Short mmCIF file of C-alpha atoms (C1' of nucleotides) in Angstrom, two decimals:
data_model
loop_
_atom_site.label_atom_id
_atom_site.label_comp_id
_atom_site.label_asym_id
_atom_site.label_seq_id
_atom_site.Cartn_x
_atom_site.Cartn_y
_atom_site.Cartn_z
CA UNK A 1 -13.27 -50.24 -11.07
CA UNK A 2 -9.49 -51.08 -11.11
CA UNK A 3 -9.72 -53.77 -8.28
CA UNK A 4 -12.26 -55.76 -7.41
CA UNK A 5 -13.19 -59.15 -5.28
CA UNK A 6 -15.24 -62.05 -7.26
CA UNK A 7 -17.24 -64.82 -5.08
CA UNK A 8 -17.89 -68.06 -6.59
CA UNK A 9 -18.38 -71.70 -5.16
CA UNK A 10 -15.81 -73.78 -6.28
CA UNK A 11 -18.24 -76.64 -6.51
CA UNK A 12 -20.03 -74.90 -9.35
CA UNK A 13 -16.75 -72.88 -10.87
CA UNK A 14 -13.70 -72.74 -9.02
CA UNK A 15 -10.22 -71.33 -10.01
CA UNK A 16 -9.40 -74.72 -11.48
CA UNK A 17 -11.67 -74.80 -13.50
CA UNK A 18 -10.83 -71.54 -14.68
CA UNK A 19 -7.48 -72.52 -15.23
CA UNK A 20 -8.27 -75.85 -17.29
CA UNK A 21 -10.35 -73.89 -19.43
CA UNK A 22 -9.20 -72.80 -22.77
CA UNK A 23 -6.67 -69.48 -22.84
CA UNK A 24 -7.69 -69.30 -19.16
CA UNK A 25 -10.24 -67.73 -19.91
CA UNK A 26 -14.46 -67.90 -18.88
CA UNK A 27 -17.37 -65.98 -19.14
CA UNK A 28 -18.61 -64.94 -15.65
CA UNK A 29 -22.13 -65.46 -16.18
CA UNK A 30 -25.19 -65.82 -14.08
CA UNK A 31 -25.07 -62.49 -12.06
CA UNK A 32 -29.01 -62.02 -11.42
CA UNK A 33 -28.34 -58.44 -9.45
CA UNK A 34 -28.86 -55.40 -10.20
CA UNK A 35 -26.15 -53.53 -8.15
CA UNK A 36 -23.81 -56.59 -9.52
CA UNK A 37 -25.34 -55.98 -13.10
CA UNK A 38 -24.41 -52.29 -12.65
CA UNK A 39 -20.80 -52.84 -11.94
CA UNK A 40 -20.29 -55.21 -14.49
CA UNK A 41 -22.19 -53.22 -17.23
CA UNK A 42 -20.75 -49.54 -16.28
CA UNK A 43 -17.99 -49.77 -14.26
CA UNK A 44 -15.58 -52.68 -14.95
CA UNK A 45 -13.16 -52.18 -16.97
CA UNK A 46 -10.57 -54.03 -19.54
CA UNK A 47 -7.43 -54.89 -17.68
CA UNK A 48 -9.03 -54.53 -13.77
CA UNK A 49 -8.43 -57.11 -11.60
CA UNK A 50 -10.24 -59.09 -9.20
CA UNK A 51 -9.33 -61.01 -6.44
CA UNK A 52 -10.97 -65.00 -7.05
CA UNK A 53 -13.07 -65.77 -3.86
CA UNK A 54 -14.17 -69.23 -2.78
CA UNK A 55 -17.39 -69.13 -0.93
CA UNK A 56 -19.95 -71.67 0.67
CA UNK A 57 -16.84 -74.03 1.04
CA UNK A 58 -14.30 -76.11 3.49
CA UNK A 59 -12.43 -73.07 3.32
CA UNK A 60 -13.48 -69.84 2.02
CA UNK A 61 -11.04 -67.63 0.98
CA UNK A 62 -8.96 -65.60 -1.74
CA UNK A 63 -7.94 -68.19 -3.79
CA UNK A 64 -6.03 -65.96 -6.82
CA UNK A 65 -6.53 -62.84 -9.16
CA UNK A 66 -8.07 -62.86 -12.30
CA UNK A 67 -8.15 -59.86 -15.07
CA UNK A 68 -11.07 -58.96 -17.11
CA UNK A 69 -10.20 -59.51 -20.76
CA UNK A 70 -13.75 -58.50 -21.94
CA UNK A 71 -16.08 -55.50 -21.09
CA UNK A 72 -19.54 -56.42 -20.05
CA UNK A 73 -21.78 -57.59 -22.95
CA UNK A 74 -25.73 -59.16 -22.75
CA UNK A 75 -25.40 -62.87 -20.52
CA UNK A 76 -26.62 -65.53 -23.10
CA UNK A 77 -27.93 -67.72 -20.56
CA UNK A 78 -30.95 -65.35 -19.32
CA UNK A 79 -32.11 -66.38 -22.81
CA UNK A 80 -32.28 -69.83 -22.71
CA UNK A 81 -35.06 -71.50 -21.08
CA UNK A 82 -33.38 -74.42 -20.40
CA UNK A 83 -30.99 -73.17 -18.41
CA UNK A 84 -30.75 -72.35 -14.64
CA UNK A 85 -30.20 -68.91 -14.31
CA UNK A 86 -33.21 -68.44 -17.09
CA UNK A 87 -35.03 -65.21 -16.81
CA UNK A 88 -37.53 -65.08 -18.51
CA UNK A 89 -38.39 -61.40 -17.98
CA UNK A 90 -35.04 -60.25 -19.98
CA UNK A 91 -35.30 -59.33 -23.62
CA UNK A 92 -32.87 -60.03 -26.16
CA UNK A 93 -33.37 -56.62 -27.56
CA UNK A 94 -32.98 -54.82 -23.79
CA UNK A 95 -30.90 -57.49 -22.30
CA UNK A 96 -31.10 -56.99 -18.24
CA UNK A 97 -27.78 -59.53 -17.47
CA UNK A 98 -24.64 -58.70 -18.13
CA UNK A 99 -21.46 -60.68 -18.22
CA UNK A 100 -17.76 -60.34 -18.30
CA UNK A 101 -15.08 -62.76 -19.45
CA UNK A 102 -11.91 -62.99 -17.34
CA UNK A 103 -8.40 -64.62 -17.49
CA UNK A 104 -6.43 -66.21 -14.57
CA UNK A 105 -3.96 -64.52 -14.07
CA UNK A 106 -2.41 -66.47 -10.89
CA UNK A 107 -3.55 -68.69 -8.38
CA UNK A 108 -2.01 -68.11 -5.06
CA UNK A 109 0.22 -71.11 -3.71
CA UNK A 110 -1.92 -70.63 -0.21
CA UNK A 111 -4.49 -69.00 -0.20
CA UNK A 112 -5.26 -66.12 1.87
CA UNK A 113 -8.22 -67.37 3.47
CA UNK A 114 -11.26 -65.60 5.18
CA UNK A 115 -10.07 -66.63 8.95
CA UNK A 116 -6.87 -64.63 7.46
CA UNK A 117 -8.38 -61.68 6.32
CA UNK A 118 -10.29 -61.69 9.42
CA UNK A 119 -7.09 -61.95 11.65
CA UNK A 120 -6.37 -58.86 9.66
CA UNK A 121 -9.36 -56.52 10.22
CA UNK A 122 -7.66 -53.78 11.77
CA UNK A 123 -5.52 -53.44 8.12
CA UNK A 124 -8.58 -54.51 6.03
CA UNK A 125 -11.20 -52.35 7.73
CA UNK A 126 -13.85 -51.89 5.37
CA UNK A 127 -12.86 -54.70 3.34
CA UNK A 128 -16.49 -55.31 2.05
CA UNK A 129 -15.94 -59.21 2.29
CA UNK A 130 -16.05 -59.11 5.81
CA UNK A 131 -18.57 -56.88 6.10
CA UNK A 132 -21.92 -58.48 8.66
CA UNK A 133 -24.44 -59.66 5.32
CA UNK A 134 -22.97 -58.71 2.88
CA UNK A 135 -23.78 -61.02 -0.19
CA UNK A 136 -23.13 -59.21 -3.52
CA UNK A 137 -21.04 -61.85 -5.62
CA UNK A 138 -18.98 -58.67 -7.12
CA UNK A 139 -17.08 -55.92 -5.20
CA UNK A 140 -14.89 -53.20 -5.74
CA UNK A 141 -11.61 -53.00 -3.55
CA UNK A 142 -9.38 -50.37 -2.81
CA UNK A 143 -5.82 -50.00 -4.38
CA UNK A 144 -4.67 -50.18 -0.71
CA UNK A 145 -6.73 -53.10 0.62
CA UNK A 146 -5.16 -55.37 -2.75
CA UNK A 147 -1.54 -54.31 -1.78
CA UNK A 148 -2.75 -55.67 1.56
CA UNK A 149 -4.14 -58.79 0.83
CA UNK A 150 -1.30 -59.40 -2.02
CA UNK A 151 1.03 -59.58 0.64
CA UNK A 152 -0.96 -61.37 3.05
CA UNK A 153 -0.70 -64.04 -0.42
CA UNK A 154 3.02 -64.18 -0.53
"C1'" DG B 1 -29.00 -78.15 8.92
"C1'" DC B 2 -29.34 -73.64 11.18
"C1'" DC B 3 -29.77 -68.88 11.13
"C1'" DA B 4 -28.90 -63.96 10.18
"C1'" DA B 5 -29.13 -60.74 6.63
"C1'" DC B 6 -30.69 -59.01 2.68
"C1'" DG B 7 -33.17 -58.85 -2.08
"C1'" DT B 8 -37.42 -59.65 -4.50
"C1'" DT B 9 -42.26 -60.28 -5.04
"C1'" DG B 10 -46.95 -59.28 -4.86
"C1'" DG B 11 -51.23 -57.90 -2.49
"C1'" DC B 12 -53.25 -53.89 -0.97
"C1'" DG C 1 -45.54 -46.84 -1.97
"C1'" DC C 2 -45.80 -49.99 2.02
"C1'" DC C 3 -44.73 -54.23 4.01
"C1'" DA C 4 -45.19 -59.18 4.95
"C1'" DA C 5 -43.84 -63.38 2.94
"C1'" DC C 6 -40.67 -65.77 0.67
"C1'" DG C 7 -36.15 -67.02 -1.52
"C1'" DT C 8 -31.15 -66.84 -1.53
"C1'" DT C 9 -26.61 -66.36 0.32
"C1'" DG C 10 -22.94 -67.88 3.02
"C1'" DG C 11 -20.60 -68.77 7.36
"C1'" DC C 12 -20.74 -71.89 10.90
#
DNA sequence: GCCAACGTTGGC
DNA sequence: GCCAACGTTGGC
């Protein structure tokens, strides 16, 4: 995938918490879609990098990049019933989640937030983010859009 | 809390 | 396979 844009509410994980946590580094876990399941089975990669997005916040926005330090692999927690993203349907021996691990790699001293990227549409066209209903916590960007929004960060 | 948009479910 | 009902997401 190369580049890519993760969504996450920072009340539940935020980029803090990503960077308190040992190495950095977190599993991303609890992606119950299949189009995200796709991506983050088949296409992401070792060494892509995503853009960390705070959503359902004060302020939504690109908050920093993160790199993915582990291919996707079976999510643990569709296994355990007493968690919250439990499915019960999934079978440890044809797991149907998948989950990546990924490493800060910086958090941006402002962040570039959505009222920015909006301000920016005519660059960012396309920019699935700001696309009417869109909702799929994972998706790609192009090598053009992340120069974009990497300066829009500096 | 509201609402638009979309995914999922389940009856037929 | 269709489609209505329902659940979830996420900005506002």
């Amino acid at each position: 995938m190369q580049y890519g844009l993760m969504k996450s509410e920072p009340a539940v994980f935020s980029i803090d918490s990503l960077a308190r946590a040992p190495r950095k580094r977190s599993h991303w876990d609890g992606v119950r879609n299949y189009q995200v399941r796709n991506m983050i089975r088949d296409e992401m990669k070792k060494g892509d990098l995503a853009f960390f997005y705070h959503s359902s916040c004060e302020v939504p926005g690109i908050v920093g990049i993160a790199r993915i330090v582990k291919e996707g692999y079976p999510d643990p927690t569709a296994f355990d019933p007493t968690h919250d993203h439990h499915d019960p349907k999934s079978d440890p021996a044809n797991p149907t989640w998948y989950m990546v691990d990924v490493e800060l790699v910086e958090k941006f001293a402002t962040p570039v937030t959505l009222d920015m990227l909006k301000a920016n549409a005519d660059k960012l066209s396309d920019l699935l983010i700001l696309r009417r209903g869109n909702r799929l916590s994972i998706t790609p960007v192009t090598a053009a859009q992340w120069q974009k929004v990497t300066k829009l960060a500096r």
